Short mmCIF file of C-alpha atoms in Angstrom, two decimals:
data_model
loop_
_atom_site.label_atom_id
_atom_site.label_comp_id
_atom_site.label_asym_id
_atom_site.label_seq_id
_atom_site.Cartn_x
_atom_site.Cartn_y
_atom_site.Cartn_z
CA MET A 26 89.40 -95.10 -13.75
CA GLU A 27 86.92 -94.30 -16.46
CA ASN A 28 87.87 -91.49 -18.77
CA PHE A 29 85.60 -89.28 -20.80
CA LYS A 30 84.36 -90.74 -24.05
CA GLU A 31 83.52 -88.77 -27.16
CA THR A 32 80.03 -90.25 -27.07
CA ASP A 33 79.52 -88.54 -23.71
CA LEU A 34 79.97 -85.09 -25.25
CA LYS A 35 76.97 -83.01 -24.44
CA GLN A 36 76.55 -79.25 -24.83
CA LEU A 37 75.08 -78.19 -21.50
CA ARG A 38 73.57 -74.95 -22.81
CA PRO A 39 73.13 -75.41 -26.57
CA GLY A 40 71.00 -72.28 -26.95
CA LEU A 41 73.62 -70.07 -25.36
CA TRP A 42 76.38 -71.77 -27.35
CA ALA A 43 74.53 -71.07 -30.61
CA THR A 44 73.79 -67.46 -29.65
CA VAL A 45 77.41 -66.69 -28.81
CA ASN A 46 78.57 -68.35 -32.01
CA GLU A 47 76.12 -66.23 -33.98
CA ARG A 48 77.29 -63.03 -32.29
CA TYR A 49 80.98 -63.85 -32.33
CA PRO A 50 81.22 -66.16 -35.36
CA GLY A 51 83.61 -69.03 -34.92
CA SER A 52 84.55 -68.09 -31.36
CA MET A 53 82.98 -71.15 -29.76
CA ILE A 54 85.11 -74.18 -30.33
CA THR A 55 84.51 -77.83 -29.57
CA LYS A 56 87.12 -79.80 -27.72
CA THR A 57 86.99 -83.54 -27.93
CA ASP A 58 90.32 -84.40 -26.35
CA PHE A 59 89.92 -84.47 -22.61
CA VAL A 60 92.97 -84.65 -20.40
CA PRO A 61 93.10 -87.56 -17.97
CA LEU A 62 91.62 -86.88 -14.57
CA ALA A 63 94.31 -85.74 -12.15
CA ARG A 64 93.64 -86.46 -8.51
CA LEU A 65 95.03 -84.64 -5.50
CA LYS A 66 98.04 -86.53 -4.25
CA LYS A 67 97.79 -85.19 -0.72
CA PRO A 68 94.86 -84.51 1.60
CA LEU A 69 93.44 -81.02 1.09
CA PRO A 70 94.69 -79.73 4.51
CA GLU A 71 98.22 -80.49 3.32
CA SER A 72 97.78 -79.23 -0.22
CA ARG A 73 98.80 -75.99 -1.86
CA ILE A 74 95.97 -74.64 -3.97
CA ALA A 75 96.13 -72.22 -6.90
CA PHE A 76 93.26 -70.19 -8.30
CA ILE A 77 92.92 -69.16 -11.95
CA SER A 78 90.19 -66.90 -13.25
CA THR A 79 89.04 -65.24 -16.47
CA ALA A 80 87.60 -62.35 -14.46
CA GLY A 81 90.22 -59.77 -15.52
CA VAL A 82 91.21 -59.14 -11.90
CA GLN A 83 94.59 -57.50 -11.39
CA PRO A 84 96.59 -55.58 -8.80
CA LYS A 85 95.96 -51.85 -8.92
CA ASN A 86 98.67 -50.05 -10.86
CA SER A 87 99.49 -53.06 -13.04
CA LEU A 88 99.08 -52.63 -16.80
CA PRO A 89 95.31 -52.81 -17.44
CA PHE A 90 94.06 -55.69 -19.54
CA ASP A 91 93.46 -54.61 -23.12
CA THR A 92 89.69 -54.58 -23.22
CA VAL A 93 89.43 -52.56 -26.44
CA HIS A 94 91.46 -54.74 -28.79
CA PRO A 95 89.13 -56.36 -31.34
CA VAL A 96 90.95 -59.70 -31.20
CA GLY A 97 91.59 -59.78 -27.47
CA ASP A 98 94.39 -59.79 -24.92
CA TYR A 99 96.61 -62.87 -24.53
CA THR A 100 98.40 -61.85 -21.35
CA PHE A 101 97.77 -62.79 -17.75
CA ARG A 102 98.39 -61.11 -14.42
CA ARG A 103 99.69 -62.51 -11.17
CA VAL A 104 97.53 -61.65 -8.21
CA PRO A 105 99.31 -62.21 -4.87
CA SER A 106 97.08 -64.57 -2.91
CA ARG A 107 97.52 -62.43 0.21
CA SER A 108 95.97 -59.41 -1.52
CA LYS A 109 93.02 -57.61 -0.09
CA PRO A 110 90.11 -56.84 -2.40
CA GLU A 111 90.88 -53.13 -2.12
CA ASP A 112 94.33 -53.80 -3.63
CA LEU A 113 92.72 -55.23 -6.76
CA GLU A 114 90.67 -53.97 -9.68
CA ILE A 115 88.86 -55.44 -12.66
CA HIS A 116 89.47 -54.55 -16.29
CA GLN A 117 86.94 -56.47 -18.32
CA LEU A 118 84.08 -55.26 -20.52
CA LYS A 119 82.17 -58.38 -21.30
CA TYR A 120 80.55 -59.62 -18.10
CA PRO A 121 78.44 -57.90 -15.44
CA THR A 122 80.71 -56.52 -12.73
CA VAL A 123 77.87 -55.01 -10.71
CA GLY A 124 78.20 -57.62 -7.94
CA ALA A 125 82.00 -57.72 -8.02
CA LYS A 126 82.19 -53.95 -7.53
CA ARG A 127 80.42 -54.40 -4.20
CA ASP A 128 82.14 -57.63 -3.22
CA LEU A 129 84.98 -58.99 -5.34
CA ASN A 130 84.47 -62.44 -3.82
CA VAL A 131 81.44 -63.09 -6.04
CA ILE A 132 83.80 -63.61 -8.97
CA PHE A 133 87.27 -63.82 -7.39
CA PRO A 134 86.77 -65.32 -3.91
CA ILE A 135 90.16 -64.40 -2.52
CA GLU A 136 88.96 -63.67 1.00
CA ARG A 137 87.01 -66.92 1.25
CA LEU A 138 90.09 -68.88 0.12
CA GLN A 139 92.24 -67.03 2.66
CA GLU A 140 89.73 -67.91 5.40
CA LEU A 141 89.65 -71.59 4.41
CA THR A 142 93.43 -71.61 4.65
CA GLU A 143 93.38 -69.99 8.09
CA GLU A 144 90.94 -72.67 9.16
CA LYS A 145 93.32 -75.33 7.82
CA ILE A 146 90.71 -76.72 5.44
CA ILE A 147 93.20 -75.86 2.71
CA GLY A 148 96.89 -76.45 3.51
CA GLU A 149 98.10 -73.24 1.89
CA LEU A 150 97.48 -70.98 -1.06
CA ALA A 151 99.93 -70.71 -3.92
CA PRO A 152 101.82 -67.40 -3.53
CA ASN A 153 100.05 -66.04 -6.60
CA PHE A 154 96.67 -66.46 -8.18
CA PHE A 155 96.24 -65.78 -11.90
CA SER A 156 93.78 -63.88 -14.02
CA PHE A 157 93.20 -63.02 -17.65
CA ILE A 158 90.28 -61.84 -19.76
CA GLY A 159 88.00 -64.15 -21.66
CA TYR A 160 87.53 -61.97 -24.76
CA ASN A 161 89.99 -63.78 -27.01
CA MET A 162 88.94 -64.30 -30.60
CA ASP A 163 92.02 -66.22 -31.73
CA ALA A 164 91.45 -69.59 -30.13
CA LEU A 165 94.71 -70.99 -31.48
CA LYS A 166 96.72 -68.16 -29.93
CA LEU A 167 94.78 -68.56 -26.73
CA GLU A 168 95.74 -72.20 -26.58
CA GLN A 169 99.31 -71.94 -27.83
CA THR A 170 100.36 -68.70 -26.13
CA LEU A 171 98.24 -67.69 -23.18
CA ALA A 172 97.37 -71.19 -21.98
CA GLU A 173 100.96 -72.43 -22.32
CA ASP A 174 102.45 -69.35 -20.63
CA LEU A 175 99.90 -69.53 -17.88
CA ALA A 176 100.43 -73.26 -17.34
CA ASP A 177 104.18 -72.66 -16.93
CA ALA A 178 103.57 -69.80 -14.48
CA VAL A 179 101.12 -71.83 -12.41
CA GLU A 180 103.41 -74.82 -12.36
CA ALA A 181 106.23 -72.63 -11.05
CA GLU A 182 104.09 -71.99 -7.97
CA LYS A 183 104.17 -75.74 -7.29
CA PRO A 184 100.50 -76.18 -6.43
CA ASP A 185 98.99 -79.56 -5.62
CA GLY A 186 95.68 -78.53 -7.12
CA ALA A 187 94.13 -75.64 -8.97
CA LEU A 188 90.65 -74.17 -9.09
CA LEU A 189 89.68 -72.65 -12.43
CA ALA A 190 86.78 -70.24 -12.57
CA PRO A 191 85.21 -68.49 -15.57
CA ALA A 192 83.59 -65.09 -15.36
CA MET B 11 88.07 -69.88 -35.09
CA SER B 12 86.96 -66.33 -35.20
CA LEU B 13 90.26 -64.99 -36.43
CA ASN B 14 90.17 -67.37 -39.38
CA TYR B 15 86.68 -66.17 -40.10
CA LEU B 16 87.90 -62.56 -40.16
CA ASN B 17 90.91 -63.40 -42.31
CA GLU B 18 88.65 -65.16 -44.78
CA ALA B 19 86.42 -62.10 -44.86
CA VAL B 20 89.48 -59.90 -45.58
CA GLU B 21 90.64 -62.24 -48.37
CA SER B 22 87.23 -62.38 -50.00
CA GLY B 23 86.66 -58.65 -49.57
CA ASP B 24 83.59 -59.30 -47.43
CA THR B 25 83.53 -55.88 -45.79
CA GLU B 26 80.02 -56.37 -44.43
CA GLN B 27 81.26 -59.25 -42.25
CA LEU B 28 84.18 -57.14 -41.05
CA ILE B 29 82.11 -54.15 -40.01
CA ARG B 30 79.56 -56.49 -38.46
CA TYR B 31 82.34 -57.87 -36.29
CA VAL B 32 83.31 -54.34 -35.18
CA ARG B 33 79.69 -53.50 -34.39
CA LEU B 34 79.35 -56.71 -32.36
CA HIS B 35 82.50 -55.86 -30.39
CA PHE B 36 81.32 -52.32 -29.63
CA GLY B 37 77.76 -53.46 -28.97
CA ASP B 38 78.72 -56.35 -26.66
CA GLY B 39 77.31 -58.89 -29.08
CA ASN B 40 74.41 -56.74 -30.29
CA GLU B 41 74.92 -55.33 -33.78
CA LYS B 42 72.21 -52.70 -33.47
CA ASN B 43 73.73 -51.43 -30.23
CA GLY B 44 77.13 -51.44 -31.90
CA ARG B 45 75.91 -49.08 -34.62
CA LYS B 46 74.58 -46.73 -31.97
CA GLU B 47 77.84 -46.91 -30.08
CA ILE B 48 79.85 -45.94 -33.17
CA ASP B 49 77.52 -42.99 -33.76
CA LYS B 50 77.76 -42.00 -30.11
CA ALA B 51 81.56 -41.84 -30.21
CA TRP B 52 81.56 -39.65 -33.34
CA ILE B 53 78.86 -37.35 -31.97
CA GLU B 54 80.88 -36.88 -28.79
CA ALA B 55 84.05 -36.13 -30.76
CA LEU B 56 82.19 -33.64 -32.96
CA LYS B 57 80.66 -31.85 -29.98
CA LEU B 58 84.10 -31.26 -28.52
CA LEU B 59 85.27 -29.42 -31.62
CA LEU B 60 82.25 -27.19 -32.32
CA ASP B 61 83.72 -24.21 -30.42
CA VAL B 62 86.99 -24.71 -32.28
CA PRO B 63 89.06 -25.00 -29.09
CA ALA B 64 92.85 -24.93 -29.30
CA THR B 65 94.10 -28.48 -29.87
CA ASP B 66 97.56 -29.94 -29.92
CA ARG B 67 97.94 -30.44 -33.66
CA GLU B 68 101.69 -30.85 -33.31
CA PHE B 69 101.10 -33.88 -31.12
CA ILE B 70 98.55 -35.25 -33.59
CA LEU B 71 100.77 -34.81 -36.62
CA LYS B 72 103.82 -36.13 -34.80
CA THR B 73 101.88 -39.20 -33.63
CA LEU B 74 100.46 -39.87 -37.09
CA GLY B 75 103.87 -39.39 -38.66
CA GLU B 76 105.90 -41.43 -36.23
CA LYS B 77 103.72 -44.27 -35.04
CA ASP B 78 103.10 -47.44 -37.03
CA ALA B 79 99.70 -48.11 -38.50
CA ALA B 80 98.91 -50.98 -36.13
CA THR B 81 99.51 -48.77 -33.08
CA LEU B 82 97.27 -46.11 -34.61
CA ALA B 83 94.58 -48.72 -35.30
CA HIS B 84 94.79 -49.80 -31.69
CA LEU B 85 94.55 -46.16 -30.62
CA PHE B 86 91.47 -45.82 -32.84
CA PHE B 87 89.74 -48.55 -30.83
CA HIS B 88 90.82 -46.88 -27.57
CA LEU B 89 89.44 -43.55 -28.78
CA HIS B 90 86.09 -45.14 -29.56
CA PHE B 91 85.67 -46.28 -25.96
CA TYR B 92 87.13 -43.02 -24.63
CA PHE B 93 84.43 -40.97 -26.36
CA VAL B 94 81.68 -43.45 -25.49
CA GLY B 95 82.79 -43.09 -21.87
CA ARG B 96 82.68 -39.30 -22.13
CA SER B 97 79.15 -39.45 -23.51
CA GLY B 98 77.99 -40.61 -20.08
CA GLU B 99 75.97 -43.44 -21.56
CA TRP B 100 77.84 -46.65 -20.84
CA ILE B 101 76.05 -49.77 -22.11
CA HIS B 102 78.82 -52.22 -21.30
CA ASP B 103 78.58 -54.61 -18.37
CA GLY B 104 82.13 -54.08 -17.17
CA GLU B 105 84.83 -51.42 -17.22
CA LEU B 106 87.79 -50.65 -19.47
CA MET C 11 74.93 -66.27 -13.10
CA MET C 12 77.45 -64.55 -15.34
CA GLY C 13 79.84 -62.42 -13.29
CA HIS C 14 78.60 -64.00 -10.07
CA HIS C 15 79.88 -67.56 -10.12
CA PHE C 16 80.52 -67.57 -6.37
CA GLY C 17 77.18 -66.13 -5.40
CA VAL C 18 76.02 -62.69 -4.38
CA PRO C 19 77.73 -59.80 -2.55
CA ARG C 20 78.37 -60.26 1.16
CA HIS C 21 76.81 -63.74 1.24
CA LYS C 22 79.92 -65.32 2.74
CA GLU C 23 78.26 -68.61 3.55
CA LEU C 24 77.16 -69.19 -0.04
CA GLN C 25 80.54 -68.11 -1.46
CA ARG C 26 82.25 -70.49 0.92
CA ARG C 27 79.88 -73.35 0.10
CA ILE C 28 80.56 -73.03 -3.62
CA ILE C 29 84.31 -73.16 -3.05
CA LEU C 30 83.97 -76.15 -0.73
CA GLU C 31 81.94 -77.92 -3.41
CA MET C 32 84.73 -77.22 -5.90
CA LEU C 33 87.35 -78.50 -3.48
CA ASP C 34 85.28 -81.57 -2.71
CA PHE C 35 85.04 -82.30 -6.42
CA LEU C 36 88.83 -82.38 -6.60
CA THR C 37 88.65 -85.64 -4.68
CA THR C 38 85.25 -87.04 -5.67
CA ALA C 39 85.20 -86.57 -9.45
CA THR C 40 85.29 -89.96 -11.10
CA ARG C 41 86.34 -89.01 -14.61
CA SER C 42 87.65 -86.18 -16.74
CA GLY C 43 84.91 -83.93 -18.08
CA GLU C 44 82.43 -84.81 -15.35
CA VAL C 45 80.05 -81.99 -14.45
CA LYS C 46 78.46 -81.57 -11.04
CA MET C 47 75.37 -79.41 -10.87
CA LEU C 48 74.72 -77.74 -7.52
CA PRO C 49 71.17 -77.50 -6.21
CA LEU C 50 71.32 -73.70 -6.05
CA LYS C 51 68.88 -71.22 -7.52
CA TRP C 52 69.91 -67.70 -8.49
CA ALA C 53 66.60 -66.25 -7.31
CA ASN C 54 67.11 -67.76 -3.85
CA ALA C 55 70.70 -66.56 -3.69
CA ARG C 56 69.64 -63.01 -4.58
CA GLN C 57 66.88 -63.06 -1.99
CA GLU C 58 69.24 -64.32 0.71
CA GLY C 59 71.84 -61.77 -0.33
CA LYS C 60 69.36 -58.92 -0.04
CA GLU C 61 68.34 -60.09 3.40
CA ILE C 62 71.99 -60.29 4.52
CA GLU C 63 72.71 -56.82 3.19
CA ARG C 64 69.62 -55.46 4.90
CA ARG C 65 70.76 -56.93 8.23
CA LEU C 66 74.32 -55.67 7.77
CA GLU C 67 73.11 -52.18 6.93
CA LEU C 68 70.91 -52.19 10.02
CA LYS C 69 73.97 -53.12 12.08
CA GLU C 70 76.05 -50.35 10.56
CA VAL C 71 73.46 -47.67 11.37
#
């Protein structure tokens, strides 16, 4: 199996990358160490799938994400995968939530994933999905704290595969 | 990393870079908007005090006296968005 | 589109298609870091979404 080579590195949207780096200096980092490709070990109809999102989606009445902190919030929330959209809310300042307010599935497609499971296209959903906010200005802390904590929490759900979605 | 950038600015006393960062945060990446947002929050706070309403100064003094500076700094950021929200003019794409 | 990575409100078919593409990629990706671009246009998605909402609103009346 061919793995990613450093020579293949290509910034898909260099203009956007430069703009964000200008507005939030140093916040855009370059990663050159790609993890090996991990394949599903079971067919999808037998697999347990997790979903992880930076959309800042959380159960109502859970501690809101800290959207005001100048350096960001390095916590995550568990979102029970059986939740209904009306049980959830978004705390996130930095992306347009106009569509999500009318239909959460545009950014956190929980109902579509539930339907695909009912139809047996997906074996089952992990008991919890996960969400955090993307405004994190300390990339090292993001990697060493949030990403590590989140990886442990996801692994505890014993998924066979995970879908990761930005906001 | 952005935090390193800010720490370097603190060490070198580059206050312009620090306030620029705050403006960018409040202005969702637009410094000019950030300036307006800071003004908006102060204007809203001022308007609320013009009639000299009774306020809970005991709470204020107790909070300032008892809470650590970092918590108060965090509160300061919360208050900014609180007053911007009260102004009725919300420029941000999402919600607190 | 930022904030709308799974499409537009109430366009279930599009939301579902995007997820299925993601799931398909779990098994078809050939190497780490590979990117698959979908032949979808935001303008078309918005137009279809508006049409769906118009039909749904007509039904609800």
